[in-house]
Short mmCIF file of N, CA and C in Angstrom, two decimals:
data_model
loop_
_atom_site.label_atom_id
_atom_site.label_comp_id
_atom_site.label_asym_id
_atom_site.label_seq_id
_atom_site.Cartn_x
_atom_site.Cartn_y
_atom_site.Cartn_z
N UNK E 75 29.32 19.10 -8.13
CA UNK E 75 29.55 19.88 -6.84
C UNK E 75 28.81 21.24 -6.88
N UNK E 76 28.17 21.32 -5.26
CA UNK E 76 27.52 22.90 -5.59
C UNK E 76 28.27 23.63 -4.88
N UNK E 77 27.86 25.08 -5.67
CA UNK E 77 28.67 26.45 -5.29
C UNK E 77 27.96 27.31 -4.53
N UNK E 78 28.31 27.63 -3.61
CA UNK E 78 27.51 28.73 -2.75
C UNK E 78 27.85 29.92 -2.90
N UNK E 79 27.22 30.55 -4.32
CA UNK E 79 27.79 32.22 -4.22
C UNK E 79 27.51 33.46 -3.57
N UNK E 80 25.75 33.19 -2.78
CA UNK E 80 25.73 34.63 -2.40
C UNK E 80 25.80 33.97 -0.68
N UNK E 81 26.35 35.38 0.20
CA UNK E 81 26.13 35.18 1.69
C UNK E 81 24.87 34.33 1.97
N UNK E 82 23.62 34.95 1.27
CA UNK E 82 22.59 33.69 1.92
C UNK E 82 22.37 33.12 1.51
N UNK E 83 23.08 32.54 0.19
CA UNK E 83 22.77 31.10 0.56
C UNK E 83 24.15 30.18 1.20
N UNK E 84 25.03 30.72 1.58
CA UNK E 84 26.14 30.38 2.78
C UNK E 84 25.22 29.92 3.83
N UNK E 85 24.82 30.95 4.46
CA UNK E 85 24.45 31.46 5.88
C UNK E 85 22.96 30.45 5.59
N UNK E 86 22.55 30.14 4.79
CA UNK E 86 20.93 29.09 4.89
C UNK E 86 22.08 27.21 5.49
N UNK E 87 23.34 27.41 4.71
CA UNK E 87 23.83 26.02 5.53
C UNK E 87 24.02 26.19 7.04
N UNK E 88 24.27 27.19 6.98
CA UNK E 88 24.62 27.26 8.44
C UNK E 88 23.62 27.30 9.87
N UNK E 89 22.40 28.29 8.34
CA UNK E 89 20.89 27.98 9.88
C UNK E 89 20.65 26.20 9.66
N UNK E 90 20.73 25.83 8.65
CA UNK E 90 20.58 24.28 8.81
C UNK E 90 20.73 23.30 9.87
N UNK E 91 22.51 23.73 9.99
CA UNK E 91 23.15 23.05 10.93
C UNK E 91 22.71 23.66 12.35
N UNK E 92 21.94 24.79 12.44
CA UNK E 92 21.54 25.22 13.76
C UNK E 92 20.36 24.55 13.79
N UNK E 93 19.65 24.57 12.86
CA UNK E 93 18.32 23.81 13.13
C UNK E 93 19.07 22.31 13.58
N UNK E 94 19.47 21.36 13.25
CA UNK E 94 19.82 20.51 13.29
C UNK E 94 19.98 20.36 14.79
N UNK E 95 21.22 21.06 15.31
CA UNK E 95 21.44 20.76 17.02
C UNK E 95 20.46 21.16 18.13
N UNK E 96 19.37 22.10 17.54
CA UNK E 96 18.40 22.16 18.14
C UNK E 96 17.49 20.87 18.31
N UNK E 97 17.22 20.15 17.20
CA UNK E 97 16.98 18.90 16.66
C UNK E 97 17.33 18.14 17.35
N UNK E 98 18.48 17.89 18.24
CA UNK E 98 19.07 16.99 18.48
C UNK E 98 19.45 17.38 20.26
N UNK E 99 18.26 18.46 20.69
CA UNK E 99 18.73 18.87 22.22
C UNK E 99 19.76 20.15 22.27
N UNK E 100 20.50 20.74 21.32
CA UNK E 100 21.46 21.49 22.07
C UNK E 100 21.40 22.22 21.32
N UNK E 101 22.85 23.67 21.83
CA UNK E 101 22.29 24.70 21.09
C UNK E 101 21.93 25.07 19.79
N UNK E 102 21.36 26.01 19.58
CA UNK E 102 20.85 26.39 18.03
C UNK E 102 22.06 27.34 17.09
N UNK E 103 22.85 26.97 17.17
CA UNK E 103 24.18 27.82 16.73
C UNK E 103 24.86 27.09 15.82
N UNK E 104 24.96 27.50 14.29
CA UNK E 104 25.65 26.32 13.03
C UNK E 104 26.33 27.25 12.57
N UNK E 105 27.30 26.66 11.72
CA UNK E 105 28.51 27.20 11.54
C UNK E 105 28.63 26.62 9.87
N UNK E 106 29.58 27.33 8.67
CA UNK E 106 30.21 26.67 7.74
C UNK E 106 31.41 27.44 7.41
N UNK E 107 32.61 26.57 6.57
CA UNK E 107 33.86 27.34 6.15
C UNK E 107 33.13 26.98 4.39
N UNK E 108 33.93 27.96 3.67
CA UNK E 108 33.37 27.94 2.70
C UNK E 108 34.98 28.31 1.73
N UNK E 109 35.41 27.79 0.85
CA UNK E 109 36.10 28.42 -0.14
C UNK E 109 35.86 29.56 -0.64
N UNK E 110 36.82 30.84 -1.35
CA UNK E 110 36.84 31.55 -1.62
C UNK E 110 35.26 31.41 -3.06
N UNK E 111 35.79 30.75 -3.75
CA UNK E 111 34.84 30.07 -4.78
C UNK E 111 33.24 29.17 -4.37
N UNK E 112 33.22 29.46 -3.18
CA UNK E 112 31.38 28.91 -2.73
C UNK E 112 31.43 27.49 -2.70
N UNK E 113 32.40 26.65 -2.55
CA UNK E 113 32.77 25.58 -2.09
C UNK E 113 32.79 25.51 -0.71
N UNK E 114 31.68 24.42 -0.52
CA UNK E 114 31.56 24.29 1.01
C UNK E 114 32.85 23.53 1.16
N UNK E 115 33.44 23.63 2.37
CA UNK E 115 34.85 23.01 3.18
C UNK E 115 34.11 22.01 4.38
N UNK E 116 33.03 22.52 4.65
CA UNK E 116 32.86 21.53 6.02
C UNK E 116 31.61 22.62 6.88
N UNK E 117 31.02 21.77 7.73
CA UNK E 117 29.86 22.62 8.18
C UNK E 117 29.51 21.94 9.91
N UNK E 118 29.14 22.56 10.40
CA UNK E 118 28.95 22.15 11.92
C UNK E 118 28.10 22.96 12.42
N UNK E 119 27.94 22.13 13.89
CA UNK E 119 26.84 23.26 14.60
C UNK E 119 27.02 22.73 16.30
N UNK E 120 26.78 23.68 17.06
CA UNK E 120 27.25 23.38 18.30
C UNK E 120 26.94 22.20 19.19
N UNK E 121 27.80 21.58 19.66
CA UNK E 121 27.92 20.50 19.76
C UNK E 121 27.91 19.91 21.06
N UNK E 122 28.03 20.95 22.45
CA UNK E 122 28.56 20.97 23.40
C UNK E 122 27.87 19.89 24.61
N UNK E 123 26.73 19.76 24.41
CA UNK E 123 25.93 18.96 25.09
C UNK E 123 25.63 17.92 24.62
N UNK E 124 25.62 17.39 23.17
CA UNK E 124 25.46 16.23 22.40
C UNK E 124 26.93 15.97 23.10
N UNK E 125 27.70 16.23 22.65
CA UNK E 125 28.93 15.16 22.95
C UNK E 125 29.82 15.50 24.55
N UNK E 126 29.21 16.66 25.36
CA UNK E 126 29.69 16.66 26.46
C UNK E 126 31.06 17.57 26.24
N UNK E 127 31.26 17.98 24.97
CA UNK E 127 32.50 18.57 24.56
C UNK E 127 32.18 20.22 24.95
N UNK E 128 33.17 20.25 25.80
CA UNK E 128 33.51 22.56 26.44
C UNK E 128 33.22 23.14 24.88
N UNK E 129 34.23 22.47 23.81
CA UNK E 129 35.36 22.52 22.99
C UNK E 129 34.45 23.21 21.95
N UNK E 130 33.81 22.46 21.57
CA UNK E 130 32.96 22.01 20.13
C UNK E 130 31.69 22.94 20.20
N UNK E 131 32.01 24.11 19.43
CA UNK E 131 31.54 25.08 19.36
C UNK E 131 30.86 24.87 18.08
N UNK E 132 30.11 25.80 17.71
CA UNK E 132 29.68 25.86 15.95
C UNK E 132 30.61 25.87 15.24
N UNK E 133 31.47 26.87 14.85
CA UNK E 133 32.64 27.19 14.35
C UNK E 133 33.67 26.15 14.23
N UNK E 134 33.94 25.50 15.30
CA UNK E 134 34.96 24.44 15.74
C UNK E 134 34.73 23.53 15.57
N UNK E 135 33.26 22.78 15.36
CA UNK E 135 32.79 21.61 14.47
C UNK E 135 32.71 21.92 13.19
N UNK E 136 32.41 22.76 12.42
CA UNK E 136 33.09 23.27 11.03
C UNK E 136 34.31 23.27 10.69
N UNK E 137 34.80 23.65 11.58
CA UNK E 137 36.77 23.99 10.92
C UNK E 137 36.89 22.54 11.02
N UNK E 138 36.80 22.08 12.16
CA UNK E 138 37.48 20.35 12.54
C UNK E 138 36.46 19.35 11.14
N UNK E 139 35.08 19.57 10.40
CA UNK E 139 34.88 18.81 9.44
C UNK E 139 35.30 19.14 8.20
N UNK E 140 35.93 20.54 8.10
CA UNK E 140 36.72 20.77 7.09
C UNK E 140 37.90 20.40 6.75
N UNK E 141 38.51 19.47 7.62
CA UNK E 141 40.09 18.78 7.41
C UNK E 141 40.97 19.71 7.10
N UNK E 142 41.96 19.72 7.05
CA UNK E 142 43.02 20.27 6.86
C UNK E 142 43.13 20.63 5.64
N UNK E 143 43.30 22.39 5.61
CA UNK E 143 43.61 23.15 4.05
C UNK E 143 45.37 23.95 4.38
N UNK E 144 45.38 23.79 3.20
CA UNK E 144 46.85 24.36 2.82
C UNK E 144 46.59 25.56 3.53
N UNK E 145 45.70 26.35 3.40
CA UNK E 145 45.66 27.49 3.82
C UNK E 145 44.24 27.95 4.12
N UNK E 146 44.28 29.24 5.32
CA UNK E 146 42.89 29.55 5.12
C UNK E 146 43.01 30.95 5.00
N UNK E 147 43.44 31.65 4.11
CA UNK E 147 43.43 33.09 4.22
C UNK E 147 42.53 33.38 3.07
N UNK E 148 41.92 32.58 2.13
CA UNK E 148 41.03 32.80 1.05
C UNK E 148 39.39 31.94 1.70
N UNK E 149 39.40 31.81 2.82
CA UNK E 149 37.72 30.90 3.12
C UNK E 149 37.18 31.93 4.24
N UNK E 150 36.45 31.44 3.80
CA UNK E 150 34.78 32.25 4.54
C UNK E 150 33.84 31.66 5.60
N UNK E 151 34.13 32.35 6.38
CA UNK E 151 33.26 31.11 7.99
C UNK E 151 31.91 31.96 8.10
N UNK E 152 31.45 30.85 7.93
CA UNK E 152 29.73 31.58 7.94
C UNK E 152 28.73 31.16 9.26
N UNK E 153 28.51 31.95 10.38
CA UNK E 153 27.93 31.64 11.40
C UNK E 153 26.86 32.20 12.06
N UNK E 154 26.16 31.27 12.64
CA UNK E 154 24.51 31.75 12.78
C UNK E 154 24.66 33.43 14.03
N UNK E 155 25.15 33.33 14.64
CA UNK E 155 25.81 34.00 15.72
C UNK E 155 27.22 34.96 15.90
N UNK E 156 27.19 35.63 16.48
CA UNK E 156 28.46 36.49 16.39
C UNK E 156 29.44 35.12 17.47
N UNK E 157 30.65 35.50 16.59
CA UNK E 157 31.58 34.21 16.97
C UNK E 157 31.99 34.76 18.23
N UNK E 158 32.29 33.69 19.51
CA UNK E 158 32.58 34.38 21.24
C UNK E 158 34.49 34.43 20.82
N UNK E 159 34.60 34.86 21.64
CA UNK E 159 36.47 34.96 22.00
C UNK E 159 37.20 33.67 21.35
N UNK E 160 36.68 32.53 21.85
CA UNK E 160 37.12 31.16 21.46
C UNK E 160 37.22 30.98 20.26
N UNK E 161 36.03 31.19 19.33
CA UNK E 161 36.32 30.77 17.88
C UNK E 161 36.73 32.05 16.89
N UNK E 162 36.46 33.31 17.49
CA UNK E 162 37.49 34.25 17.23
C UNK E 162 38.35 33.99 16.77
N UNK E 163 39.29 33.66 17.98
CA UNK E 163 40.44 33.36 18.16
C UNK E 163 40.80 32.16 17.04
N UNK E 164 40.15 31.26 16.87
CA UNK E 164 40.20 30.68 16.09
C UNK E 164 40.31 30.91 14.57
N UNK E 165 39.66 31.61 14.51
CA UNK E 165 39.47 32.64 13.08
C UNK E 165 40.80 33.11 13.14
N UNK E 166 41.35 34.20 13.56
CA UNK E 166 42.36 35.00 13.76
C UNK E 166 43.63 33.71 13.98
N UNK E 167 43.93 32.41 14.36
CA UNK E 167 44.91 31.83 14.47
C UNK E 167 45.49 31.15 13.01
N UNK E 168 44.12 30.94 12.31
CA UNK E 168 44.22 30.24 11.12
C UNK E 168 43.98 31.27 9.77
N UNK E 169 44.08 32.49 10.15
CA UNK E 169 44.11 33.57 9.49
C UNK E 169 42.67 33.53 8.21
N UNK E 170 41.47 33.14 9.05
CA UNK E 170 40.86 33.02 7.75
C UNK E 170 40.20 34.42 7.77
N UNK E 171 40.10 34.84 6.47
CA UNK E 171 39.63 36.06 5.89
C UNK E 171 39.09 36.95 6.18
N UNK E 172 37.63 35.98 6.06
CA UNK E 172 36.17 36.87 6.41
C UNK E 172 35.19 35.92 6.83
N UNK E 173 34.74 36.80 7.47
CA UNK E 173 33.12 35.98 8.46
C UNK E 173 32.21 36.55 8.17
N UNK E 174 30.99 36.04 8.13
CA UNK E 174 29.71 36.46 8.18
C UNK E 174 28.77 36.17 9.28
N UNK E 175 28.39 36.80 9.72
CA UNK E 175 27.69 37.20 10.70
C UNK E 175 25.71 36.99 10.68
N UNK E 176 25.64 35.77 10.93
CA UNK E 176 23.81 36.06 11.01
C UNK E 176 23.11 36.59 12.13
N UNK E 177 23.66 36.81 12.87
CA UNK E 177 22.62 37.55 13.98
C UNK E 177 24.20 38.10 15.82
N UNK E 178 23.87 39.26 15.80
CA UNK E 178 24.96 39.69 16.16
C UNK E 178 24.09 41.08 17.72
N UNK E 179 22.53 40.40 17.93
CA UNK E 179 21.88 40.79 18.69
C UNK E 179 21.49 40.03 19.61
N UNK E 180 21.78 38.65 19.34
CA UNK E 180 21.21 37.76 20.74
C UNK E 180 22.75 37.78 21.50
N UNK E 181 23.96 37.91 21.10
CA UNK E 181 25.56 37.77 21.59
C UNK E 181 26.26 38.49 20.55
N UNK E 182 27.16 39.21 21.24
CA UNK E 182 28.13 40.09 20.81
C UNK E 182 29.45 39.44 21.16
N UNK E 183 30.31 38.66 20.21
CA UNK E 183 30.98 37.99 20.53
C UNK E 183 32.47 38.67 20.09
N UNK E 184 34.01 38.54 19.41
CA UNK E 184 34.76 39.31 18.99
C UNK E 184 34.93 39.49 18.01
N UNK E 185 33.45 39.88 17.08
CA UNK E 185 33.86 40.10 15.81
C UNK E 185 33.94 41.65 15.28
N UNK E 186 34.35 42.73 16.32
CA UNK E 186 34.70 43.88 16.35
C UNK E 186 36.15 43.41 16.57
N UNK E 187 36.95 42.77 17.23
CA UNK E 187 38.27 42.72 17.73
C UNK E 187 38.91 42.09 15.99
N UNK E 188 38.03 41.02 15.39
CA UNK E 188 38.34 40.63 13.83
C UNK E 188 38.44 41.80 13.19
N UNK E 189 37.76 42.72 13.30
CA UNK E 189 37.40 43.46 11.98
C UNK E 189 38.94 44.49 12.27
N UNK E 190 38.75 44.78 13.41
CA UNK E 190 40.49 45.74 13.89
C UNK E 190 41.27 45.02 13.60
N UNK E 191 41.54 43.37 13.34
CA UNK E 191 42.61 42.82 12.75
C UNK E 191 42.26 42.28 11.67
N UNK E 192 41.89 42.80 10.59
CA UNK E 192 42.18 42.89 9.33
C UNK E 192 40.93 41.88 8.58
N UNK E 193 40.43 40.71 9.63
CA UNK E 193 39.44 40.03 9.23
C UNK E 193 38.06 40.86 8.85
N UNK E 194 38.09 40.90 7.22
CA UNK E 194 36.37 41.20 6.54
C UNK E 194 35.53 40.78 7.23
N UNK E 195 34.52 41.40 7.64
CA UNK E 195 33.10 40.87 8.90
C UNK E 195 31.89 41.37 8.07
N UNK E 196 30.91 40.66 7.76
CA UNK E 196 29.84 41.23 7.37
C UNK E 196 28.70 41.14 8.38
N UNK E 197 28.13 41.49 8.86
CA UNK E 197 26.97 41.49 9.89
C UNK E 197 25.26 41.31 8.89
N UNK E 198 24.55 40.11 9.27
CA UNK E 198 23.18 40.06 8.53
C UNK E 198 22.10 40.70 9.35
N UNK E 199 22.23 40.08 10.32
CA UNK E 199 21.24 40.33 11.55
C UNK E 199 19.94 39.96 10.65
N UNK E 200 20.01 38.58 10.53
CA UNK E 200 18.67 38.02 10.18
C UNK E 200 17.66 37.76 11.15
N UNK E 201 16.42 38.07 10.94
CA UNK E 201 15.51 38.44 11.73
C UNK E 201 14.99 36.77 12.48
N UNK E 202 15.44 35.78 11.52
CA UNK E 202 14.51 34.21 11.91
C UNK E 202 15.71 34.33 12.86
N UNK E 203 17.15 33.66 12.23
CA UNK E 203 18.14 33.50 13.39
C UNK E 203 18.07 34.60 15.04
N UNK E 204 17.67 35.57 15.00
CA UNK E 204 17.70 36.31 16.08
C UNK E 204 16.34 35.87 16.96
N UNK E 205 15.60 35.45 16.55
CA UNK E 205 14.41 35.00 16.89
C UNK E 205 14.68 33.40 17.30
N UNK E 206 15.25 32.88 16.68
CA UNK E 206 15.77 30.94 16.95
C UNK E 206 16.66 31.60 18.17
N UNK E 207 17.52 32.10 18.11
CA UNK E 207 18.35 32.59 19.12
C UNK E 207 17.80 33.02 20.48
N UNK E 208 16.73 34.08 20.50
CA UNK E 208 16.16 34.65 21.59
C UNK E 208 15.22 33.38 22.41
N UNK E 209 14.57 32.83 21.58
CA UNK E 209 13.38 31.74 22.39
C UNK E 209 14.35 31.03 22.97
N UNK E 210 15.46 30.65 22.08
CA UNK E 210 16.74 28.91 23.08
C UNK E 210 16.77 30.05 24.30
N UNK E 211 17.56 31.45 24.22
CA UNK E 211 17.78 31.70 25.78
C UNK E 211 16.55 32.07 26.24
N UNK E 212 15.59 32.38 26.58
CA UNK E 212 15.18 32.73 27.17
C UNK E 212 14.18 31.15 27.71
N UNK E 213 14.16 30.20 27.00
CA UNK E 213 14.12 29.16 27.29
C UNK E 213 15.31 27.91 28.22
N UNK E 214 16.38 28.25 27.98
CA UNK E 214 17.24 27.60 28.89
C UNK E 214 18.70 28.69 28.88
N UNK E 215 18.09 29.63 30.10
CA UNK E 215 19.28 30.65 30.37
C UNK E 215 20.15 30.04 31.61
N UNK E 216 20.23 29.13 31.88
CA UNK E 216 21.55 28.25 32.73
C UNK E 216 21.96 27.67 31.43
N UNK E 217 21.91 26.90 30.85
CA UNK E 217 22.59 26.31 29.69
C UNK E 217 23.13 27.30 28.85
N UNK E 218 22.65 28.31 28.33
CA UNK E 218 23.12 30.17 27.68
C UNK E 218 24.50 30.22 28.27
N UNK E 219 24.29 30.10 29.63
CA UNK E 219 24.87 31.22 30.66
C UNK E 219 26.46 30.37 30.40
N UNK E 220 26.16 29.05 30.44
CA UNK E 220 27.16 28.14 30.70
C UNK E 220 27.87 28.13 28.98
N UNK E 221 27.05 27.97 27.90
CA UNK E 221 27.81 28.25 26.84
C UNK E 221 28.36 29.28 26.43
N UNK E 222 28.26 30.69 27.28
CA UNK E 222 29.04 32.08 27.22
C UNK E 222 29.99 31.87 28.10
N UNK E 223 29.92 31.42 29.11
CA UNK E 223 30.94 31.70 30.21
C UNK E 223 31.00 32.62 31.30
N UNK E 224 29.53 32.44 31.43
CA UNK E 224 28.81 33.05 32.50
C UNK E 224 28.27 32.47 33.67
N UNK E 225 27.94 32.70 34.76
CA UNK E 225 28.11 32.50 35.96
C UNK E 225 25.78 32.49 36.05
#
């Protein structure tokens, strides 16, 4: 079993998911849920386009793929993009203790609210993730606005 010790190693799992989503014609956002010791519990990517499912954001896909856990208090959600309010609500609802954000320049979701409510939030602002998301938004403004609930 592989243990992902550093935030960079964890973020690489989420980045691979974002790249997978982009290759499938979807929105390039990836996420992964890890235990406190660095065990990968589940990973996923935004599948709204692929599945025709408005609820299948990257964080919800990773959460779903992690399966049922007794507690989420000591887990870490790693996401390539600042979690939207929907995904921030998932973090709070289930008490996920830490969130690592790869990019909060392309979009700023509920991460400040999470921090204000006791979630340990680390922002990396990886230049490659910022570029990947920026390129996607520029090329697909209507799809991006749909994803974030804008008209």
